[in-house]
Coordinates of C-alpha atoms in Angstrom, one line a residue:
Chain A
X17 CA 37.9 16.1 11.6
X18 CA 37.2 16.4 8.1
X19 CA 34.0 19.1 7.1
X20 CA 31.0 17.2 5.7
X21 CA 30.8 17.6 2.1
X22 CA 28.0 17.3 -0.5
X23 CA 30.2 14.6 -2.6
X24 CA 30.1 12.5 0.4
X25 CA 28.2 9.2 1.1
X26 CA 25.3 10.0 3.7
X27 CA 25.9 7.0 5.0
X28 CA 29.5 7.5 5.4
X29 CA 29.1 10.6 7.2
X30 CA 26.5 8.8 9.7
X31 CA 28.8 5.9 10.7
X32 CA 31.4 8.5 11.4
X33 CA 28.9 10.9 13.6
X34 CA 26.1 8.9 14.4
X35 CA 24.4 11.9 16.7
X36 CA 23.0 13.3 12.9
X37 CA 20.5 11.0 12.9
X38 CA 18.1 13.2 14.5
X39 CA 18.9 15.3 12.0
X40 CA 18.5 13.4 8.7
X41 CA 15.4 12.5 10.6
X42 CA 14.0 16.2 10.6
X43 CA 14.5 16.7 7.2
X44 CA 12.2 13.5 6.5
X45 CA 14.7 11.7 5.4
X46 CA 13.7 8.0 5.8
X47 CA 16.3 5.1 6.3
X48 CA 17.8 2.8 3.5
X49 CA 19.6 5.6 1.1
X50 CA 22.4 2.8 0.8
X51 CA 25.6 4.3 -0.7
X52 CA 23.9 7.5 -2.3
X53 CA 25.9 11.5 -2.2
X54 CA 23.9 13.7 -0.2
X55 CA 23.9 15.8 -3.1
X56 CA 22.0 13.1 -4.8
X57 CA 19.8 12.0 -1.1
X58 CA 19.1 16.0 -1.2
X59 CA 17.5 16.1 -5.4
X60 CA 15.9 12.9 -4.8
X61 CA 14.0 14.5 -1.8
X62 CA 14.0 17.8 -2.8
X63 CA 16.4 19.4 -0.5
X64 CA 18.7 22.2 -0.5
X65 CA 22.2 20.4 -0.2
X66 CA 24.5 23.4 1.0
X67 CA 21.6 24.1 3.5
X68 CA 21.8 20.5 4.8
X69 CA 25.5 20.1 5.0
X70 CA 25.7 23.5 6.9
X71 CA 23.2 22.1 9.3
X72 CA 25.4 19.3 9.5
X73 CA 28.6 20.2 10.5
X74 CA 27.3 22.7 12.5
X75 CA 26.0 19.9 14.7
X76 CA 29.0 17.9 14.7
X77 CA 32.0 20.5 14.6
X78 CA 31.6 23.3 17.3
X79 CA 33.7 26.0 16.1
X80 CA 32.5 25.8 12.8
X81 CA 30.9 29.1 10.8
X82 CA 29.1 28.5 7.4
X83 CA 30.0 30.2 4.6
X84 CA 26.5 30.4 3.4
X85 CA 23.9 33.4 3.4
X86 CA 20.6 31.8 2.9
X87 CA 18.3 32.6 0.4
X88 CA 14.9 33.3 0.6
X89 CA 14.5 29.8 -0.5
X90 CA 17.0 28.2 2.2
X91 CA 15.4 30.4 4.7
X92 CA 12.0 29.1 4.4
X93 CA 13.7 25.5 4.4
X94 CA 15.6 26.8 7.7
X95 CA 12.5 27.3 9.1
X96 CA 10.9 24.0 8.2
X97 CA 14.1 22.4 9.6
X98 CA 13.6 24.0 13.3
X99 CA 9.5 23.7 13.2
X100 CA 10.7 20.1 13.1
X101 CA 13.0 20.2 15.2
X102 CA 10.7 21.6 18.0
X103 CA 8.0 19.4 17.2
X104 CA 10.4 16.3 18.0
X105 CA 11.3 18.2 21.3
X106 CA 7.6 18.7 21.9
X107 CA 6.3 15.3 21.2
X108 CA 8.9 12.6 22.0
X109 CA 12.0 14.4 23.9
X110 CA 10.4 15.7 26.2
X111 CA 7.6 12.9 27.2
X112 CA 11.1 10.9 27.0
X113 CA 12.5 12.8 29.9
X114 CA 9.4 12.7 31.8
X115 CA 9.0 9.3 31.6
X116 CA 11.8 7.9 33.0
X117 CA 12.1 11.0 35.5
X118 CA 8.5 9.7 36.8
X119 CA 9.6 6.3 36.9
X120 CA 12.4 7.4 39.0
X121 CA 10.2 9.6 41.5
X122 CA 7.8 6.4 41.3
X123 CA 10.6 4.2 42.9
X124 CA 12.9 6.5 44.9
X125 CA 10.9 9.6 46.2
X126 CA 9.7 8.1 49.2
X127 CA 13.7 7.2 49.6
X128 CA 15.2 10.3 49.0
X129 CA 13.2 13.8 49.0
X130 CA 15.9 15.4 46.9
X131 CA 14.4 14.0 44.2
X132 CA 11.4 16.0 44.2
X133 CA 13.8 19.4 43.7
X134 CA 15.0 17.9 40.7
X135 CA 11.7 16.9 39.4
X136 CA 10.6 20.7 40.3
X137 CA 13.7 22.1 38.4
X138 CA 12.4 20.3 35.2
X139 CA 9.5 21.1 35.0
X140 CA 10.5 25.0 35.6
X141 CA 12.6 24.3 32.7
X142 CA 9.9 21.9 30.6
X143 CA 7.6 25.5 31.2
X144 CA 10.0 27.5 29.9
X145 CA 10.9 25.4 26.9
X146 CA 7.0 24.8 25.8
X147 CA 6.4 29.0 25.8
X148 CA 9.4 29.4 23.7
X149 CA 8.6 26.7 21.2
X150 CA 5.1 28.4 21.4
X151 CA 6.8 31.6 20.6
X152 CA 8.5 30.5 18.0
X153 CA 5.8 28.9 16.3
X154 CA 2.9 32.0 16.7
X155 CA 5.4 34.9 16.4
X156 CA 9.1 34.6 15.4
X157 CA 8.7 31.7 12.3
X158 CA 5.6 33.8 10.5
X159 CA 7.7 36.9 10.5
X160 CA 10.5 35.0 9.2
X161 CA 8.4 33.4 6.5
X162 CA 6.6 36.9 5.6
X163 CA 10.0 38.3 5.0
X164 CA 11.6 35.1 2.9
X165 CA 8.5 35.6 0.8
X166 CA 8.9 39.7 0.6
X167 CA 5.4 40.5 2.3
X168 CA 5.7 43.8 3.3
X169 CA 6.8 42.6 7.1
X170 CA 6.7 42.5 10.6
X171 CA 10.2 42.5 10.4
X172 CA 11.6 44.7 12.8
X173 CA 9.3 43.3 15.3
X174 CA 11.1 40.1 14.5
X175 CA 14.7 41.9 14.6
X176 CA 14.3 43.1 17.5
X177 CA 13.6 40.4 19.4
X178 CA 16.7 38.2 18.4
X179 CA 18.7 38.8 21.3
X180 CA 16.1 38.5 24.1
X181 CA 15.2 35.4 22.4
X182 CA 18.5 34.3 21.9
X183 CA 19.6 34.6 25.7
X184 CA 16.2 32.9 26.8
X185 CA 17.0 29.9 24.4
X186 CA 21.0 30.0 26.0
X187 CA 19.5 30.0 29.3
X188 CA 17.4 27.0 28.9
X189 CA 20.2 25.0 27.6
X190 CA 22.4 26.1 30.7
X191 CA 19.7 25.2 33.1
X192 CA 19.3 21.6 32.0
X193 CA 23.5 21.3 32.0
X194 CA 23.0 22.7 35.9
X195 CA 20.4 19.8 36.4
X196 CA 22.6 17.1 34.9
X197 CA 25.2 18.3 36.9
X198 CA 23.2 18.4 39.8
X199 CA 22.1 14.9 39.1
X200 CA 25.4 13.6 38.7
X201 CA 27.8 15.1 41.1
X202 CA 25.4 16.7 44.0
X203 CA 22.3 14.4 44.5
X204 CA 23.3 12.1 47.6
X205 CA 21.0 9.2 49.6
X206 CA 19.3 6.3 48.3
X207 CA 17.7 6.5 44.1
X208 CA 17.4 3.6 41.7
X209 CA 21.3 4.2 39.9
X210 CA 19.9 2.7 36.1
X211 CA 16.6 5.7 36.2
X212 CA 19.0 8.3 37.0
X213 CA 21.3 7.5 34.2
X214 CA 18.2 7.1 32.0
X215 CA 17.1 10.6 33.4
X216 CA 20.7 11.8 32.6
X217 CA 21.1 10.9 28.9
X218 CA 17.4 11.9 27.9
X219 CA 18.8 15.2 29.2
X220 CA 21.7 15.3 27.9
X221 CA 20.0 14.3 24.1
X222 CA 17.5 17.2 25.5
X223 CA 19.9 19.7 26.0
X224 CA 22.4 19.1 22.7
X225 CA 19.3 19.5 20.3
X226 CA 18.5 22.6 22.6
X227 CA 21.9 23.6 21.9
X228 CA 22.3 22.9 18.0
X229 CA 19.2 24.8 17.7
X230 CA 20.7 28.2 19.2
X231 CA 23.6 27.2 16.4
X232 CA 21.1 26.8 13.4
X233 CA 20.1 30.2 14.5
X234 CA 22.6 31.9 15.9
X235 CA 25.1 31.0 12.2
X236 CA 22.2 31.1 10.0
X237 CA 18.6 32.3 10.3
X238 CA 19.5 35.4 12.5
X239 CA 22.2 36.6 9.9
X240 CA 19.9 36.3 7.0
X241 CA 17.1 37.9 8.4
X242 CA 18.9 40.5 9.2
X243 CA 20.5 41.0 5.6
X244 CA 16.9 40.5 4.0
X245 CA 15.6 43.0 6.6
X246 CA 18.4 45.5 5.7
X247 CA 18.0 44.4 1.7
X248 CA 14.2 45.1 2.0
X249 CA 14.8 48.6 3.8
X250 CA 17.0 49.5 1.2
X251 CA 14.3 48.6 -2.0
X252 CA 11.5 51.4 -0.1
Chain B
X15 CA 40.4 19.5 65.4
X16 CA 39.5 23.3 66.5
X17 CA 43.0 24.7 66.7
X18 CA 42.9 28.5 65.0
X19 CA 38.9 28.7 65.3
X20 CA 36.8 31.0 66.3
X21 CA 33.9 29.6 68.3
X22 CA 30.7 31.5 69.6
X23 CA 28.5 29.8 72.0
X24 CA 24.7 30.8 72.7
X25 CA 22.9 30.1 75.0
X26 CA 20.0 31.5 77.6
X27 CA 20.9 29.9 80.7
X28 CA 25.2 30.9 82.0
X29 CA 26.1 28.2 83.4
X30 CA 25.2 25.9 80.6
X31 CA 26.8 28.4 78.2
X32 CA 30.1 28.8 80.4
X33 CA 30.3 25.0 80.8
X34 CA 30.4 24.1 77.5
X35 CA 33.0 27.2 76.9
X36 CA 35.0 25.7 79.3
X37 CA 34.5 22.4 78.3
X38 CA 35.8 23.1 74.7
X39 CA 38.4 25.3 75.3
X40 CA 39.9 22.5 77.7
X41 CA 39.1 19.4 75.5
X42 CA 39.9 21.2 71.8
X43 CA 42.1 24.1 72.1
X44 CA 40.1 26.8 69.8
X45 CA 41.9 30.2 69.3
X46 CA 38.6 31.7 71.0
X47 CA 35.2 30.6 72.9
X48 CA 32.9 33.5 73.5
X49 CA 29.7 33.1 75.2
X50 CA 26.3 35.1 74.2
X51 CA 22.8 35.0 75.7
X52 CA 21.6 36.1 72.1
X53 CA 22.7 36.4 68.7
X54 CA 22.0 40.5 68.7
X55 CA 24.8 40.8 71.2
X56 CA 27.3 39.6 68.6
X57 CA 29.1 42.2 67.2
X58 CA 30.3 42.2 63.1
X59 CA 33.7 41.3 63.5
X60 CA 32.7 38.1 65.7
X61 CA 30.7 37.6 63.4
X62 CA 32.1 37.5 60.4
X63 CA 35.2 35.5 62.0
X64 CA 33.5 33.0 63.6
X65 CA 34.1 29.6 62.4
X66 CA 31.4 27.6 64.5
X67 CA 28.3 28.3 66.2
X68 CA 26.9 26.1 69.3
X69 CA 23.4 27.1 69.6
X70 CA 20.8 26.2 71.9
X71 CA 17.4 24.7 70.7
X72 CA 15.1 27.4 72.1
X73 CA 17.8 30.0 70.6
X74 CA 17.8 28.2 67.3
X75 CA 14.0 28.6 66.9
X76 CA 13.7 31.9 68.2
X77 CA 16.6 33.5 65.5
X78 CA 15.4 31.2 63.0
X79 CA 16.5 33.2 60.2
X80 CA 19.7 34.3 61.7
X81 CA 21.2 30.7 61.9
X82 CA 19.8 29.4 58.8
X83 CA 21.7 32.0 56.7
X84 CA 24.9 30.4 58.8
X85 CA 23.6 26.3 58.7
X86 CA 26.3 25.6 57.5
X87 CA 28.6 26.5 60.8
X88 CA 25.8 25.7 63.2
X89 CA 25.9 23.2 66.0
X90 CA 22.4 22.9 68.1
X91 CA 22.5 21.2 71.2
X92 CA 19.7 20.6 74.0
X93 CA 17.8 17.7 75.0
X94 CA 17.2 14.7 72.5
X95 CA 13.2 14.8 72.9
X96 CA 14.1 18.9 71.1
X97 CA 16.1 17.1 68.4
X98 CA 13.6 14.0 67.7
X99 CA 10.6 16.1 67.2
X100 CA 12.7 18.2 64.4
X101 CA 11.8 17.3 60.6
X102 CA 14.5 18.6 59.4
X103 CA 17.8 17.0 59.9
X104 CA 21.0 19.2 61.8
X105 CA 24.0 18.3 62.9
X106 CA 22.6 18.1 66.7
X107 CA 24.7 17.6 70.2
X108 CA 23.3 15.8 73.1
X109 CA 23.8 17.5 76.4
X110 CA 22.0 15.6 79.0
X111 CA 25.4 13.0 78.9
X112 CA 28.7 12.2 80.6
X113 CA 31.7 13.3 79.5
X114 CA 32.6 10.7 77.5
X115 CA 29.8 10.3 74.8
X116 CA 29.9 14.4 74.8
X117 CA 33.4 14.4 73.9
X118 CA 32.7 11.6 71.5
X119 CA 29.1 13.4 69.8
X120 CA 31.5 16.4 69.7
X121 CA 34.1 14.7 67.3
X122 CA 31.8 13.6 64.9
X123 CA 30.0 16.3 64.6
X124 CA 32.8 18.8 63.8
X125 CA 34.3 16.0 61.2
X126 CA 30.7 16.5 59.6
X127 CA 30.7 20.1 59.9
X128 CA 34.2 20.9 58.6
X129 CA 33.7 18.4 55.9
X130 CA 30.8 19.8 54.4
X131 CA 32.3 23.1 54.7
X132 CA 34.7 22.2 52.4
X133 CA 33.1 18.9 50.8
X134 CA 32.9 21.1 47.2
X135 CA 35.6 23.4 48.1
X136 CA 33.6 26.1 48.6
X137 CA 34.5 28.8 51.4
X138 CA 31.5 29.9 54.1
X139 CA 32.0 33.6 52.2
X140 CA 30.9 31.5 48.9
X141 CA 28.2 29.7 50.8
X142 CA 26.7 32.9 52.2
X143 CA 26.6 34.5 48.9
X144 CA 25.7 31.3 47.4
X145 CA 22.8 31.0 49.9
X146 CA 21.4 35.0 48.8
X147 CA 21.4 34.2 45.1
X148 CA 19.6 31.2 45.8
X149 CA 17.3 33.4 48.0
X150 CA 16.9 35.4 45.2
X151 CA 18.5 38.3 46.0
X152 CA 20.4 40.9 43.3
X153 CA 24.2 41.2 43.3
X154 CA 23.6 44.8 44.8
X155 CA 22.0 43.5 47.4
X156 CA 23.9 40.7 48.5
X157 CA 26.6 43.5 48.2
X158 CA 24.6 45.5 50.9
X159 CA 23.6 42.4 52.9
X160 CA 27.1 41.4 53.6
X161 CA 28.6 44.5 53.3
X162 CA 31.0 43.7 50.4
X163 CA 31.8 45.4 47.3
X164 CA 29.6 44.8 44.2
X165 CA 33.1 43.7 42.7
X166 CA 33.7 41.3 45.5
X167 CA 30.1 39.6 44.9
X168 CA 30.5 39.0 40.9
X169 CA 34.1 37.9 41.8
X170 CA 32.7 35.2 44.5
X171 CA 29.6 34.3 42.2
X172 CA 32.3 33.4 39.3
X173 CA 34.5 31.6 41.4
X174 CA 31.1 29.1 42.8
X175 CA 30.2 28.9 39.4
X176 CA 33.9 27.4 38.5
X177 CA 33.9 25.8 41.7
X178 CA 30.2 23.7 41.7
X179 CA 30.0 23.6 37.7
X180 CA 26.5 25.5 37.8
X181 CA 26.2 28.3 35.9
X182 CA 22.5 29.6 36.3
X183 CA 20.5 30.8 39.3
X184 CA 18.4 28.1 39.0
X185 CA 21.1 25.4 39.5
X186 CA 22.7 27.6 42.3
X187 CA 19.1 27.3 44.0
X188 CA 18.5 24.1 44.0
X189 CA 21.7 22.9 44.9
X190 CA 21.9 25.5 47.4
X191 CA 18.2 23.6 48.3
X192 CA 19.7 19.7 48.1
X193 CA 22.6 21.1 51.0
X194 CA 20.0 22.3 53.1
X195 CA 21.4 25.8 52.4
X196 CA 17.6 27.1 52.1
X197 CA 14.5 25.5 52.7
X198 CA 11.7 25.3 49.6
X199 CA 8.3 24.9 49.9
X200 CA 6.5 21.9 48.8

């Protein structure tokens, strides 16, 4: 598969991987760009384009590395980009999942008690995910921002905790994997079949965003803080 | 059916242990029937090779603990009015019966049993370590608990983890939870 490039039609690149929609969607990208670049989609809006396409193939190809060290500027678009990206997790993934998961214990619980493990296993992990967005939002994006903008910073504070951060956020996607997998191949005994697919693909759309999140991250933010930390030592 | 196992029975009352011994041994053919009054009189080597346990209601309650950590190679038997007022749902053998329908109870039962030994290819070793993490319990001191190596424990935990597809504690507990490995609250 070819790598997303700027010169490319937008909505060339969406046909051919139609899971970026999220994603055009979190950079507020509204529908009907017709046959426009995403070089020209990105001026029009007032986006960074090599930001954008890194973002993009990092979603769609797996073992792909950008070549791009963000500046301050991309950085502080980074961050926009994954406040977004939380908020949609926050407000209409996660409701999603609870919904049909409801609906399910609604119709099947009295059926099969099994059910009510699962339904205990997502909330542990819907927990988990809400103190980590909260995280994010009150402690790890401020310090981000204070450095992109040169404040004199909290940065090491924010350095050092990448990793502990980092292996919470890989846990959570591992634990909703384990709960899909638990859905599909282990749960026995009587449950309406079409909630528990609906259950399975709202976690499954759940656990990719999860996942491309640790990748936006894990190839971008984290390296660039940690030159800008090392940058801003240096100049004191 | 039986042929090569180890078999303990346990039961309070002799001749109710020695009969169904002897009625196993002459209807199945195990490698070995041994009969105990109580689970503390089984030594570690029985222990550890024993394939099946037939345990009698009272006995069941009374080590509680002890036989949960083995469900998965237990057998209860007693009266039915035992078995009815049980919420929880074991495989469960009949003894107030002829010959026939014991025989019969017998079959199915150890087709269940076997077959959810082995229904996700996992080995009892990989059940009882699978049935400590769930409990919560640190590789150390599973390691202690089963007298293993701390090697031998990472080793089993990677090979449930290819095995079931799970990779954190939380999925091994609750599906160690869904097969009635442990019990949860709530």
């Amino acid at each position: 598969m070819a790598l997303i490039t700027t010169d490319m039609k937008l909505s060339e690149v969406i046909l051919q991987h139609y899971v970026l929609m999220p994603v055009i969607r979190r950079f507020g990208i509204h529908l009907g760009f017709g046959e426009k670049t995403i070089l020209k989609i990105c001026q029009e809006n007032n986006l960074d384009a090599d930001l954008m396409v890194s973002i993009l193939n990092l979603y769609v190809h797996p073992t792909y590395t950008p070549d791009l060290t963000l500046s301050a500027n991309q950085l502080v678009a980074t961050v926009s980009y994954l406040k977004q990206t939380n908020a949609l997790i926050h407000e209409s993934q996660l409701p999603n999942v609870e919904r049909h998961l409801q609906a399910l214990m609604h119709y099947s619980f009295a059926k099969n008690k099994a059910l009510g493990l699962i339904d205990n296993f997502f909330t542990e992990i819907k927990t988990e995910l809400q103190q980590r967005i909260e995280q994010d939002n009150d402690e790890r994006f401020p310090s981000v921002l204070a450095l992109a903008s040169s404040v004199v910073s909290p940065v090491i504070h924010a350095t050092n905790q990448e990793p502990s951060l980092r292996e919470q956020q890989e846990s959570l996607d591992e634990k909703i994997f384990d709960l899909r997998s638990l859905l599909m191949k282990y749960l026995t005994g009587e449950a309406d079949e079409n909630l528990c697919y609906a259950v399975f693909f709202a976690l499954y759309t759940l656990e990719n965003d999860i996942r491309q999140y640790n990748n936006v991250c894990q190839a971008l933010l984290t390296p660039a803080v940690k030159a800008m930390t090392k940058q801003h030592n240096a100049q004191k | 059916m039986l042929k090569n196992k180890h078999i303990i029975v346990l039961s309070t009352h002799p001749l109710e242990g020695r009969g169904l011994q002897s009625f196993l041994c002459d209807e199945y053919h195990p490698e070995k029937v041994v009969v105990h009054a109580t689970p503390q009189t089984i030594n570690d080597t029985e222990n550890s090779r024993c394939d099946l346990f037939f345990v009698s209601a009272d006995l069941f309650v009374l080590f509680y603990d002890y036989f949960l950590l083995r469900k998965n190679k237990v057998i209860i038997f007693g009266t039915t009015l035992w078995n009815d007022s049980q919420s929880v749902m074991l495989p469960f053998l009949n003894i107030t019966t002829n010959e026939d329908s014991l025989k019969a109870q017998i079959d199915e039962l150890l087709s269940n049993t076997f077959h959810h030994e082995n229904s996700d290819g996992l080995t009892s070793r990989e059940l009882e370590v699978l049935t400590l993490v769930a409990q919560g319990l640190l590789n150390k001191e599973i390691a202690d608990s089963l007298n293993i190596s701390l090697h031998t424990v990472i080793s089993h935990r990677k090979n449930i983890a290819a095995k079931l597809g799970i990779k954190t504690v939380a999925g091994f507990t609750m599906y160690a939870a869904m097969n009635g490995l442990i019990t949860v609250n709530g």
